[in-house]
Short mmCIF file of C-alpha atoms in Angstrom, two decimals:
data_model
loop_
_atom_site.label_atom_id
_atom_site.label_comp_id
_atom_site.label_asym_id
_atom_site.label_seq_id
_atom_site.Cartn_x
_atom_site.Cartn_y
_atom_site.Cartn_z
CA UNK H 1 -15.95 -10.65 20.59
CA UNK H 2 -18.66 -8.13 20.53
CA UNK H 3 -20.72 -5.90 18.01
CA UNK H 4 -20.59 -2.55 18.30
CA UNK H 5 -23.00 -0.07 16.39
CA UNK H 6 -22.95 3.99 14.82
CA UNK H 7 -19.11 3.38 15.11
CA UNK H 8 -17.03 6.28 13.60
CA UNK H 9 -14.08 4.90 11.00
CA UNK H 10 -12.24 8.64 11.73
CA UNK H 11 -9.58 6.42 13.38
CA UNK H 12 -9.59 3.75 11.57
CA UNK H 13 -8.94 5.69 8.56
CA UNK H 14 -5.60 7.16 7.56
CA UNK H 15 -7.13 9.67 5.30
CA UNK H 16 -9.01 10.20 8.91
CA UNK H 17 -12.07 10.74 7.15
CA UNK H 18 -15.37 10.67 9.56
CA UNK H 19 -17.70 8.32 8.42
CA UNK H 20 -19.95 5.98 10.39
CA UNK H 21 -19.81 1.85 10.99
CA UNK H 22 -23.70 0.86 11.10
CA UNK H 23 -22.17 -1.80 12.54
CA UNK H 24 -18.47 -2.52 13.97
CA UNK H 25 -16.74 -5.40 15.63
CA UNK H 26 -13.10 -6.51 16.06
CA UNK H 27 -11.37 -9.80 15.36
CA UNK H 28 -8.16 -11.10 17.21
CA UNK H 29 -8.11 -14.95 16.25
CA UNK H 30 -8.69 -16.86 12.69
CA UNK H 31 -11.26 -18.52 14.85
CA UNK H 32 -13.35 -15.49 15.98
CA UNK H 33 -12.98 -14.57 11.51
CA UNK H 34 -14.93 -18.14 11.18
CA UNK H 35 -17.32 -17.04 13.82
CA UNK H 36 -18.29 -13.76 12.05
CA UNK H 37 -18.50 -15.22 8.78
CA UNK H 38 -21.10 -17.80 10.01
CA UNK H 39 -23.23 -15.11 11.27
CA UNK H 40 -26.61 -14.59 10.18
CA UNK H 41 -28.66 -11.50 9.74
CA UNK H 42 -24.63 -9.37 8.07
CA UNK H 43 -24.80 -10.67 5.00
CA UNK H 44 -22.58 -7.77 3.59
CA UNK H 45 -19.42 -7.76 5.50
CA UNK H 46 -16.10 -5.01 5.27
CA UNK H 47 -12.95 -6.19 6.16
CA UNK H 48 -10.86 -3.14 7.47
CA UNK H 49 -7.18 -3.56 8.46
CA UNK H 50 -5.07 -0.87 8.81
CA UNK H 51 -6.80 1.62 6.81
CA UNK H 52 -4.14 2.69 4.51
CA UNK H 53 -5.25 2.45 0.96
CA UNK H 54 -9.07 3.18 0.79
CA UNK H 55 -10.83 6.19 0.40
CA UNK H 56 -14.11 6.25 2.18
CA UNK H 57 -16.99 8.20 0.67
CA UNK H 58 -19.51 7.60 2.98
CA UNK H 59 -21.15 5.40 5.79
CA UNK H 60 -21.15 1.75 5.11
CA UNK H 61 -24.95 0.68 6.05
CA UNK H 62 -22.09 -2.98 6.27
CA UNK H 63 -20.98 -5.46 9.24
CA UNK H 64 -17.49 -3.91 9.13
CA UNK H 65 -14.94 -6.08 10.46
CA UNK H 66 -11.71 -4.85 12.09
CA UNK H 67 -8.76 -7.58 10.99
CA UNK H 68 -6.41 -7.10 14.63
CA UNK H 69 -4.56 -10.09 14.45
CA UNK H 70 -1.36 -10.53 15.64
CA UNK H 71 1.88 -12.07 15.70
CA UNK H 72 5.07 -12.95 14.28
CA UNK H 73 6.86 -15.83 14.63
CA UNK H 74 10.65 -17.52 12.82
CA UNK H 75 9.25 -20.36 10.95
CA UNK H 76 12.74 -21.61 9.06
CA UNK H 77 16.06 -20.66 8.94
CA UNK H 78 18.21 -22.21 6.17
CA UNK H 79 21.82 -21.34 5.51
CA UNK H 80 20.54 -17.90 4.01
CA UNK H 81 17.43 -17.74 4.64
CA UNK H 82 14.82 -17.17 7.19
CA UNK H 83 10.99 -17.47 6.46
CA UNK H 84 8.95 -15.43 8.62
CA UNK H 85 5.09 -15.75 9.26
CA UNK H 86 3.08 -12.25 10.05
CA UNK H 87 -0.50 -11.89 11.60
CA UNK H 88 -2.48 -9.51 8.97
CA UNK H 89 -3.09 -7.26 11.32
CA UNK H 90 0.77 -6.31 12.25
CA UNK H 91 1.65 -2.76 11.30
CA UNK H 92 4.07 -3.00 8.66
CA UNK H 93 6.69 -0.52 9.50
CA UNK H 94 6.86 -1.78 12.66
CA UNK H 95 6.91 -5.36 10.81
CA UNK H 96 9.99 -4.37 9.02
CA UNK H 97 11.51 -2.34 11.42
CA UNK H 98 11.33 -5.30 13.87
CA UNK H 99 13.35 -7.72 10.91
CA UNK H 100 15.86 -4.74 10.73
CA UNK H 101 16.62 -5.64 14.65
CA UNK H 102 16.88 -9.16 13.26
CA UNK H 103 19.23 -8.04 10.66
CA UNK H 104 16.77 -10.24 8.22
CA UNK H 105 17.25 -8.02 4.88
CA UNK H 106 14.82 -8.09 2.09
CA UNK H 107 12.05 -5.20 3.19
CA UNK H 108 14.31 -2.09 4.34
CA UNK H 109 13.06 -0.20 0.63
CA UNK H 110 9.64 -0.49 1.82
CA UNK H 111 10.22 0.83 5.20
CA UNK H 112 7.74 3.70 7.02
CA UNK H 113 4.63 2.10 3.94
CA UNK H 114 1.27 2.69 5.98
CA UNK H 115 -0.65 0.00 6.48
CA UNK H 116 -0.93 -3.62 7.65
CA UNK H 117 0.42 -6.51 6.69
CA UNK H 118 -2.61 -8.13 5.66
CA UNK H 119 -3.13 -5.83 2.64
CA UNK H 120 -0.04 -5.62 1.95
CA UNK H 121 -0.24 -8.40 -0.84
CA UNK H 122 -3.75 -7.11 -1.94
CA UNK H 123 -1.58 -4.17 -3.44
CA UNK H 124 1.87 -5.56 -3.61
CA UNK H 125 2.67 -2.64 -2.40
CA UNK H 126 6.71 -1.27 -3.75
CA UNK H 127 9.11 1.48 -3.50
CA UNK H 128 12.50 2.07 -4.51
CA UNK H 129 13.18 -0.64 -5.93
CA UNK H 130 11.01 -3.24 -4.27
CA UNK H 131 8.02 -5.32 -3.99
CA UNK H 132 7.06 -7.45 -1.89
CA UNK H 133 6.25 -9.92 -4.37
CA UNK H 134 10.53 -10.05 -4.41
CA UNK H 135 10.28 -11.67 -0.60
CA UNK H 136 6.56 -13.46 -0.66
CA UNK H 137 6.82 -17.00 -0.29
CA UNK H 138 3.06 -17.56 0.61
CA UNK H 139 -0.03 -16.22 2.61
CA UNK H 140 -2.96 -18.39 4.14
CA UNK H 141 -6.27 -16.94 3.64
CA UNK H 142 -9.81 -17.58 4.60
CA UNK H 143 -12.36 -18.79 2.17
CA UNK H 144 -15.57 -15.96 2.68
CA UNK H 145 -17.99 -18.34 1.70
CA UNK H 146 -17.21 -21.61 3.26
CA UNK H 147 -14.78 -20.64 5.85
CA UNK H 148 -12.46 -22.77 4.50
CA UNK H 149 -8.51 -22.17 5.17
CA UNK H 150 -5.99 -22.65 2.53
CA UNK H 151 -2.54 -21.52 1.59
CA UNK H 152 -1.86 -19.94 -1.63
CA UNK H 153 1.87 -19.04 -2.99
CA UNK H 154 3.53 -16.43 -5.13
CA UNK H 155 2.30 -17.46 -8.37
CA UNK H 156 -1.54 -18.32 -7.46
CA UNK H 157 -1.35 -14.76 -6.37
CA UNK H 158 -0.60 -13.14 -9.50
CA UNK H 159 1.29 -10.68 -8.49
CA UNK H 160 1.42 -7.21 -11.23
CA UNK H 161 3.03 -3.84 -10.56
CA UNK H 162 0.48 -2.78 -7.67
CA UNK H 163 -1.68 -5.76 -8.88
CA UNK H 164 -2.57 -9.37 -7.31
CA UNK H 165 -4.98 -12.05 -7.85
CA UNK H 166 -7.63 -10.07 -4.86
CA UNK H 167 -7.61 -6.98 -7.25
CA UNK H 168 -9.18 -9.24 -10.47
CA UNK H 169 -10.70 -12.92 -10.07
CA UNK H 170 -10.39 -13.21 -6.16
CA UNK H 171 -11.63 -9.89 -5.43
CA UNK H 172 -13.75 -10.32 -2.04
CA UNK H 173 -13.55 -14.06 -2.38
CA UNK H 174 -10.85 -14.41 0.59
CA UNK H 175 -9.63 -12.62 3.72
CA UNK H 176 -6.30 -12.84 4.32
CA UNK H 177 -4.95 -13.90 7.58
CA UNK H 178 -1.06 -14.28 7.73
CA UNK H 179 1.78 -13.53 5.00
CA UNK H 180 5.02 -15.38 5.53
CA UNK H 181 8.53 -13.83 3.32
CA UNK H 182 11.94 -14.82 2.97
CA UNK H 183 14.21 -12.43 3.65
CA UNK H 184 18.17 -12.92 4.44
CA UNK H 185 20.22 -13.48 7.12
CA UNK H 186 23.37 -11.97 6.08
CA UNK H 187 24.13 -11.89 2.27
CA UNK H 188 21.91 -9.07 1.82
CA UNK H 189 20.58 -7.85 -1.88
CA UNK H 190 20.74 -4.05 -0.74
CA UNK H 191 18.71 -2.19 -3.72
CA UNK H 192 20.63 1.53 -3.30
CA UNK H 193 20.57 2.59 -7.19
CA UNK H 194 17.23 4.33 -6.81
CA UNK H 195 18.65 7.68 -6.94
CA UNK H 196 17.24 9.18 -4.25
CA UNK H 197 18.60 6.61 -1.98
CA UNK H 198 22.07 6.75 -3.49
CA UNK H 199 21.66 10.71 -2.82
CA UNK H 200 20.83 10.34 0.92
CA UNK H 201 23.82 7.29 1.04
CA UNK H 202 26.43 9.82 -0.23
CA UNK H 203 25.53 12.77 1.94
CA UNK H 204 25.69 10.82 5.07
CA UNK H 205 29.15 9.67 3.62
CA UNK H 206 28.16 5.80 3.48
CA UNK H 207 29.73 4.11 0.87
CA UNK H 208 28.63 0.04 1.92
CA UNK H 209 25.26 0.64 3.47
CA UNK H 210 23.93 -1.68 5.64
CA UNK H 211 20.31 -2.44 5.54
CA UNK H 212 20.26 -0.59 8.46
CA UNK H 213 21.50 2.38 6.59
CA UNK H 214 19.32 2.03 3.44
CA UNK H 215 16.63 1.79 5.87
CA UNK H 216 17.45 4.76 7.42
CA UNK H 217 17.87 6.95 3.76
CA UNK H 218 14.39 5.09 2.66
CA UNK H 219 12.61 6.35 6.26
CA UNK H 220 14.40 9.93 5.94
CA UNK H 221 13.46 10.43 1.95
CA UNK H 222 9.92 9.60 3.04
CA UNK H 223 9.47 11.73 6.24
CA UNK H 224 10.89 14.40 3.71
CA UNK H 225 8.28 14.70 1.19
CA UNK H 226 5.59 12.58 3.12
CA UNK H 227 3.54 13.88 5.68
CA UNK H 228 2.37 11.65 9.49
CA UNK H 229 -1.24 10.55 8.72
CA UNK H 230 -1.31 11.25 12.75
CA UNK H 231 -0.61 14.95 11.35
CA UNK H 232 -2.18 15.49 8.17
CA UNK H 233 -4.34 12.77 6.68
CA UNK H 234 -3.31 10.76 3.78
CA UNK H 235 -2.79 7.27 1.93
CA UNK H 236 0.22 8.00 0.76
CA UNK H 237 0.47 7.53 -2.91
CA UNK H 238 -3.20 8.45 -4.19
CA UNK H 239 -2.34 7.42 -8.22
CA UNK H 240 -0.26 4.50 -9.96
CA UNK H 241 2.68 5.78 -11.70
CA UNK H 242 1.81 5.08 -15.25
CA UNK H 243 2.92 2.33 -17.76
CA UNK H 244 3.44 4.01 -21.00
CA UNK H 245 4.74 1.02 -24.26
CA UNK H 246 7.46 1.74 -25.88
CA UNK H 247 5.32 2.82 -28.97
CA UNK H 248 3.41 5.57 -26.71
CA UNK H 249 6.61 6.30 -24.84
CA UNK H 250 8.68 7.49 -27.39
CA UNK H 251 5.88 9.58 -28.80
CA UNK H 252 5.27 10.85 -25.01
CA UNK H 253 9.09 11.83 -23.87
CA UNK H 254 9.07 13.72 -27.92
CA UNK H 255 6.88 16.08 -26.46
CA UNK H 256 7.97 15.97 -23.01
CA UNK H 257 12.21 15.31 -22.65
CA UNK H 258 12.28 16.47 -19.42
CA UNK H 259 10.01 13.87 -18.12
CA UNK H 260 11.71 11.24 -16.09
CA UNK H 261 11.35 7.56 -16.77
CA UNK H 262 12.35 4.33 -15.88
CA UNK H 263 12.61 1.54 -18.32
CA UNK H 264 11.53 -2.23 -17.42
CA UNK H 265 12.11 -5.31 -17.95
CA UNK H 266 9.21 -6.09 -20.84
CA UNK H 267 9.76 -3.11 -22.20
CA UNK H 268 7.74 -0.87 -21.12
CA UNK H 269 8.18 2.51 -19.11
CA UNK H 270 7.48 3.42 -16.24
CA UNK H 271 6.52 7.68 -15.34
CA UNK H 272 5.92 9.36 -12.46
CA UNK H 273 2.99 10.25 -11.50
CA UNK H 274 3.92 12.25 -9.08
CA UNK H 275 6.28 14.26 -12.13
CA UNK H 276 3.06 14.84 -13.86
CA UNK H 277 1.17 16.36 -11.74
CA UNK H 278 4.16 18.87 -10.31
CA UNK H 279 4.22 19.62 -13.89
CA UNK H 280 0.66 19.95 -14.46
CA UNK H 281 1.00 22.94 -11.73
CA UNK H 282 -0.65 21.45 -8.99
CA UNK H 283 1.24 20.96 -6.51
CA UNK H 284 0.47 22.27 -3.22
CA UNK H 285 -3.05 23.27 -5.06
CA UNK H 286 -5.74 23.03 -2.32
CA UNK H 287 -9.86 23.49 -2.30
CA UNK H 288 -11.26 24.11 0.68
CA UNK H 289 -10.24 21.05 3.07
CA UNK H 290 -8.34 18.86 0.44
CA UNK H 291 -5.18 19.14 -1.33
CA UNK H 292 -2.23 17.91 -3.12
CA UNK H 293 0.52 18.13 -0.57
CA UNK H 294 3.30 20.33 -1.01
CA UNK H 295 6.06 18.27 -0.56
CA UNK H 296 4.82 15.08 -3.00
CA UNK H 297 2.52 16.09 -5.63
CA UNK H 298 1.66 12.16 -5.27
CA UNK H 299 -0.28 12.31 -2.20
CA UNK H 300 -3.78 13.94 -1.88
CA UNK H 301 -4.73 14.86 2.03
CA UNK H 302 -6.95 16.00 4.36
CA UNK H 303 -6.43 19.03 6.18
CA UNK H 304 -9.11 18.61 8.44
CA UNK H 305 -12.34 18.42 8.19
CA UNK H 306 -12.82 16.90 4.32
CA UNK H 307 -15.08 14.64 3.49
CA UNK H 308 -14.67 11.34 1.03
CA UNK H 309 -15.99 12.87 -1.62
CA UNK H 310 -14.03 16.09 -1.02
CA UNK H 311 -10.70 13.93 -1.39
CA UNK H 312 -12.50 11.96 -4.61
CA UNK H 313 -13.58 15.43 -6.40
CA UNK H 314 -9.68 16.51 -6.11
CA UNK H 315 -8.41 13.62 -7.47
CA UNK H 316 -10.74 13.23 -10.42
CA UNK H 317 -9.54 16.92 -11.10
CA UNK H 318 -6.03 16.15 -11.21
CA UNK H 319 -7.14 13.01 -13.68
CA UNK H 320 -8.91 15.62 -15.72
CA UNK H 321 -5.65 17.88 -15.42
CA UNK H 322 -3.49 15.65 -16.52
CA UNK H 323 -5.01 14.47 -19.14
CA UNK H 324 -5.42 17.68 -20.71
CA UNK H 325 -1.45 18.53 -20.37
CA UNK H 326 -0.16 14.60 -21.07
CA UNK H 327 -2.64 12.76 -22.66
CA UNK H 328 -2.38 10.51 -19.64
CA UNK H 329 -4.89 8.80 -17.34
CA UNK H 330 -4.06 8.46 -13.83
CA UNK H 331 -5.18 5.67 -12.28
CA UNK H 332 -6.04 5.26 -8.61
CA UNK H 333 -3.62 3.07 -6.15
CA UNK H 334 -6.34 4.08 -3.55
CA UNK H 335 -9.37 1.53 -3.43
CA UNK H 336 -12.52 4.29 -3.67
CA UNK H 337 -15.12 3.22 -0.86
CA UNK H 338 -18.50 3.83 -2.42
#
């Protein structure tokens, strides 16, 4: 465990933004995390996982702590359920592939989401009709102020749409060390009603898909729409899909009859942010080295050499344009790091 100085974070964030960490350390064990918290002279810490859900806009004069905790273990098996604990530094997509190899179901729709296990609860990651909260049991966290380790349950985490306790009153309070999920062993509940998945399965003449078939369909869809961060810097979906109340939706739908929507259980309606951006004429729009991806308008990209501020200015331009056309403000899903 060694503190380095003036380390480029270009390879540690999926946008590929080249900023410098004044101090940098990588930790691979919970006890090392505790030692870092006890260090004197570094009052401000910046926790770094997979670097997939953030936009760095300037050099960091803090101690950047790279959470590289690894390990996947089966905690308990029931008649149909299995409880899996994965450490925070495990890559999320690699974990979904591991689960599929064991024929464990529940997260196949979340395949190919960038990032690590430790950041998944913060965002309550979701895709194609499934969210992390659907399989979440608990997570082990360390209190940044005291070093105390405790377990937080699903109810403790207050999950919402791309939201959680960790983005509200507990922001910057905890370090997530591991996550426990409940998956199925045989009676898999497959989510295939999302249009793109249904179409992909029909195209392959699959009427009774396995969880592996569903995962392959999701991966195929995402690869067609989303650029590989290793080739084009991006952080996946940049904006949340806006949620409208029934009254707001009725007014919106009268004016925009072609707009797709999803009715939610709470009586509200979700409008795809990607559709709003594309309908605003911004799909494929570029300014300098920053742009809106040509295949998926929800993704902002770094074509090479863009700064974090270039990307943020692009995001603000998208917000302004969508407000002008639809009267809806898009909220970033990505964390903007000042």
